[in-house]
PDB file of C-alpha atoms in Angstrom:
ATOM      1  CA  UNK A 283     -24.294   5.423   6.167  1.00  0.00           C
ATOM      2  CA  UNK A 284     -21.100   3.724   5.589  1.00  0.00           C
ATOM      3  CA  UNK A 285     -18.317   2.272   7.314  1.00  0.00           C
ATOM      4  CA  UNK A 286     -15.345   0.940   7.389  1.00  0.00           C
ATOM      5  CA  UNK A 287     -14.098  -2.458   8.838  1.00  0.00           C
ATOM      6  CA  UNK A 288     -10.410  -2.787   9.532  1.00  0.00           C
ATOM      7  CA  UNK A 289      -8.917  -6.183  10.469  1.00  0.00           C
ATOM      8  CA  UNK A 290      -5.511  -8.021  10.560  1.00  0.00           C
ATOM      9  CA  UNK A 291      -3.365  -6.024  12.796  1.00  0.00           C
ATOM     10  CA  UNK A 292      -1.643  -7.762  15.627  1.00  0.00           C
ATOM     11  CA  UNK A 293       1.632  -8.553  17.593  1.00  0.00           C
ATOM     12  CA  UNK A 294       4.605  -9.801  15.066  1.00  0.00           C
ATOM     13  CA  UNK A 295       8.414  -9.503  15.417  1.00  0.00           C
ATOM     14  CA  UNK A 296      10.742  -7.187  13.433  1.00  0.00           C
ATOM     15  CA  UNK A 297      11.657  -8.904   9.786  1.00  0.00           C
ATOM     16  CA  UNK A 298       7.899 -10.511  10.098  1.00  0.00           C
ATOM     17  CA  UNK A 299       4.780  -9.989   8.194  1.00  0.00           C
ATOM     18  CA  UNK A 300       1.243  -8.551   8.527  1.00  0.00           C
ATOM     19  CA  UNK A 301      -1.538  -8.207   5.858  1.00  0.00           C
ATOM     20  CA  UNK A 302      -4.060  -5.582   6.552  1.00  0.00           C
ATOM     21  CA  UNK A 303      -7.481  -5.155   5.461  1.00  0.00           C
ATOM     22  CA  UNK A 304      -9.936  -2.597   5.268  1.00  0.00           C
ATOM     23  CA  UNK A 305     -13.752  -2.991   3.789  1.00  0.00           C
ATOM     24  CA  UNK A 306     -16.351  -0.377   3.129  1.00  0.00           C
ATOM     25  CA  UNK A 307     -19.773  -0.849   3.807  1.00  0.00           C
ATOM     26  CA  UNK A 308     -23.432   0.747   3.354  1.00  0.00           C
ATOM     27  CA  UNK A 309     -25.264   2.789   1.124  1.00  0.00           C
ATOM     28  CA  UNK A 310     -22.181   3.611  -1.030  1.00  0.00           C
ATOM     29  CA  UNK A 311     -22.508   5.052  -4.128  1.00  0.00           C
ATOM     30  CA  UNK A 312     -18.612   4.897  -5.343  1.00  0.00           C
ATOM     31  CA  UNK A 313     -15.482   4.902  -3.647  1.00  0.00           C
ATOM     32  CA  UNK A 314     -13.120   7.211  -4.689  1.00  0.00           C
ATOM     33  CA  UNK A 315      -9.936   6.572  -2.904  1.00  0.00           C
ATOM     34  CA  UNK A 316      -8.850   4.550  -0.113  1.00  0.00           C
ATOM     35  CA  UNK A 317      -5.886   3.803   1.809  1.00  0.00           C
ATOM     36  CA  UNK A 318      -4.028   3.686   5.387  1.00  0.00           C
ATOM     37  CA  UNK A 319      -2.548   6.485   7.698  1.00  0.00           C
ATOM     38  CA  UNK A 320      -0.929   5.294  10.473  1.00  0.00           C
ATOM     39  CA  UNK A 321      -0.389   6.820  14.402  1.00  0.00           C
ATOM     40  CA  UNK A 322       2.681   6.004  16.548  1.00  0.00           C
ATOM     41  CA  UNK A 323       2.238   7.392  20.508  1.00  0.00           C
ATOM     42  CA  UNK A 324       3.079  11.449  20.536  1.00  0.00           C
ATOM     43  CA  UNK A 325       3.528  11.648  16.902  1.00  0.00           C
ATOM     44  CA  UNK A 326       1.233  13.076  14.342  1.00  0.00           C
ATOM     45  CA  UNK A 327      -0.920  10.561  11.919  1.00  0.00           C
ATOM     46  CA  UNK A 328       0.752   9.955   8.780  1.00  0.00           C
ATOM     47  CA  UNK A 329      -0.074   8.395   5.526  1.00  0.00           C
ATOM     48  CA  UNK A 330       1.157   5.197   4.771  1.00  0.00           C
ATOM     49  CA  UNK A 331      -0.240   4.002   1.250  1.00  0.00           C
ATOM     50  CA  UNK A 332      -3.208   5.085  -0.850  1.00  0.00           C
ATOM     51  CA  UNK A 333      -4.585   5.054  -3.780  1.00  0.00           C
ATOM     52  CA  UNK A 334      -5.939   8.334  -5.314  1.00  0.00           C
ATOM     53  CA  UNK A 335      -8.800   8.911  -7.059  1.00  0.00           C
ATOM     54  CA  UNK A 336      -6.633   8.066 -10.385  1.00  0.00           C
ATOM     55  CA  UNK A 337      -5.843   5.090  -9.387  1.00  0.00           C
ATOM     56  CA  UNK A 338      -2.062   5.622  -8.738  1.00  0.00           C
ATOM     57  CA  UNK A 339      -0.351   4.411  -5.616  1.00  0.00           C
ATOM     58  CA  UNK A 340       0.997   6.754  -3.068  1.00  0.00           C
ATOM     59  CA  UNK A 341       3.674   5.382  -0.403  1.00  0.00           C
ATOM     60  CA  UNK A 342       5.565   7.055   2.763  1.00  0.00           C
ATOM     61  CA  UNK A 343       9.016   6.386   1.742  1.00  0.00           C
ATOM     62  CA  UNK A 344       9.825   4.549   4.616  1.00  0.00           C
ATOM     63  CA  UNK A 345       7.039   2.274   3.005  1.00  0.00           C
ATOM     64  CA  UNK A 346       8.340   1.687  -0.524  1.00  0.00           C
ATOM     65  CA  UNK A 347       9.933  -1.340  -1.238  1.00  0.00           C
ATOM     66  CA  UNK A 348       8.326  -3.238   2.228  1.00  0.00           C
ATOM     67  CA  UNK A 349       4.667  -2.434   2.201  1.00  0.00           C
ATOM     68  CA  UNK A 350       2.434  -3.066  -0.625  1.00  0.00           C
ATOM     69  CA  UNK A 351      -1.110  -1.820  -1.073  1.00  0.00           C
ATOM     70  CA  UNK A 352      -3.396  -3.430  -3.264  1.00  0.00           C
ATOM     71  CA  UNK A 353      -7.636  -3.698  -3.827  1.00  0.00           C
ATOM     72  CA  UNK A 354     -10.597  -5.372  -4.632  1.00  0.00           C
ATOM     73  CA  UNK A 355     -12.656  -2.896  -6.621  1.00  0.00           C
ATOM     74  CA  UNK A 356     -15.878  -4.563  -6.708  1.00  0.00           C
ATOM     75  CA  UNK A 357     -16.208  -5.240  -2.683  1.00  0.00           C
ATOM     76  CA  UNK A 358     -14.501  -1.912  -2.078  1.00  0.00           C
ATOM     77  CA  UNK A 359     -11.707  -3.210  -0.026  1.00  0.00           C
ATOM     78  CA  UNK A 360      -8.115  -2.672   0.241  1.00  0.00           C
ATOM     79  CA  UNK A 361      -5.296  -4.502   1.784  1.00  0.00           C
ATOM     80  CA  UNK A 362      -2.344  -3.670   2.786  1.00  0.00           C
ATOM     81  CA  UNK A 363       0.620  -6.532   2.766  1.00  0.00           C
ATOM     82  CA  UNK A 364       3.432  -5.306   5.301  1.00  0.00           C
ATOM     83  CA  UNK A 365       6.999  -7.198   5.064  1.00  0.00           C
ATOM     84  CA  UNK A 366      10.365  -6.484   7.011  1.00  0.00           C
ATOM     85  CA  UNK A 367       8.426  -5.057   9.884  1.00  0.00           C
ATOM     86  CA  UNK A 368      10.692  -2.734  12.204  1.00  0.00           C
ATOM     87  CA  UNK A 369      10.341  -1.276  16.047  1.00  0.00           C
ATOM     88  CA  UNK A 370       9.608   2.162  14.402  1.00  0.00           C
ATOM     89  CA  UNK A 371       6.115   0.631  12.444  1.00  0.00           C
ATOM     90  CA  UNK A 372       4.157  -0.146  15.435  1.00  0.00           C
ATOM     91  CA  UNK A 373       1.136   2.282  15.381  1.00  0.00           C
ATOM     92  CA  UNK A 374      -2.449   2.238  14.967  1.00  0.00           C
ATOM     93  CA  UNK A 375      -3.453   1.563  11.504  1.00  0.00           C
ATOM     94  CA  UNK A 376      -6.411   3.375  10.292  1.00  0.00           C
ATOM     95  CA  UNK A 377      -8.220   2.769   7.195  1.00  0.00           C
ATOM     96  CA  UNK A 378      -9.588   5.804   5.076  1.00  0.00           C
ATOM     97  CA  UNK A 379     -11.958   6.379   1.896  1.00  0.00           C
ATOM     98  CA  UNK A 380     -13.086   9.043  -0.221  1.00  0.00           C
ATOM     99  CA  UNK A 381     -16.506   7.799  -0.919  1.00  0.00           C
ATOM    100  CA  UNK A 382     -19.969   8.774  -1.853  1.00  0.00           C
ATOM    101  CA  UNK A 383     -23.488   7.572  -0.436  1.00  0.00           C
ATOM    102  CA  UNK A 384     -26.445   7.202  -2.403  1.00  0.00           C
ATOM    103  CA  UNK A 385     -28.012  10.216  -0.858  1.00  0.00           C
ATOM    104  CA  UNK A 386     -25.205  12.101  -2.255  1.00  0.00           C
ATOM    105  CA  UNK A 387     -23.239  12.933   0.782  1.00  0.00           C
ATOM    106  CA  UNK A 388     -20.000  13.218   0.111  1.00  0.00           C
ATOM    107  CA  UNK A 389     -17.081  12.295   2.777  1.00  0.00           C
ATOM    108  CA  UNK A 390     -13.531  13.010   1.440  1.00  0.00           C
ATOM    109  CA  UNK A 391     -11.893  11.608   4.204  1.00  0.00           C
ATOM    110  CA  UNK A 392     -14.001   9.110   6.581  1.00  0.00           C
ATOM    111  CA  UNK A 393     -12.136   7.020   8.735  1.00  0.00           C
ATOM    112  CA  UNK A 394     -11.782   3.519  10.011  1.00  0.00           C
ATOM    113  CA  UNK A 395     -11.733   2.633  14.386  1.00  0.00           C
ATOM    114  CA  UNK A 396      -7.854   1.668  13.524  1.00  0.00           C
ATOM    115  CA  UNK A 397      -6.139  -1.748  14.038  1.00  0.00           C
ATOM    116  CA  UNK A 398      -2.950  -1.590  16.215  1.00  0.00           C
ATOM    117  CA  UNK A 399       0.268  -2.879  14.971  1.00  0.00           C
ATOM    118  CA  UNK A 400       2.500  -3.950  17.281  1.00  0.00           C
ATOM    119  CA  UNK A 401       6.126  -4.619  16.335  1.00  0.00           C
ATOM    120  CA  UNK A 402       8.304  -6.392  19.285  1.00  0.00           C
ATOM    121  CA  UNK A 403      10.490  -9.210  20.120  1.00  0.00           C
TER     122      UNK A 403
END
């Protein structure tokens, strides 16, 4: 089994800060990929930052230059540091991994519960 604990979300005002965090746990054999997607009310989940399976970085653009997503390989987390929040960022957060059990089952996108983010004066 394996999951994923998400933590760090919260209430902040626009221009603040937020640092997200996201661990996988269980019987993991490697983890592949992980990153955040986000949901805003009535819209469609979209990513926010990743990293592939290469290793590269993926951002939304609306991302680049404010949010940055880093890792810590050997406890298979990865956090995601959030600067010049705006109104248009608060969403739920969810985590998500590319990962592989011991028993070989393979999950190419499981997902975290999600963390809300709440931007608002």
């Amino acid at each position: 089994q394996v999951q994923l604990v998400e933590s760090g979300g919260g209430l902040v005002q626009p221009g603040g800060s937020l640092r997200l965090s996201c661990q996988a746990s269980g019987t993991i054999y490697s983890v592949y990929a992980m990153g955040w997607y986000r949901q805003a009310p009535g819209k469609q989940r979209e990513l926010v930052a990743a990293f592939t399976s290469t290793g590269s970085r993926n951002y939304h653009n609306d991302a680049k230059g404010r949010f940055t997503i880093s890792r810590a390989n050997g406890e298979n987390t990865v956090y995601l540091e959030m600067n010049r929040l705006k109104y248009e960022d608060t969403a739920v957060y969810y985590c998500t991994a590319e990962v592989e059990l011991t028993d070989g089952t393979f999950y190419d996108q499981f997902w975290g519960q999600g963390t809300q983010v709440t931007i608002s004066s």
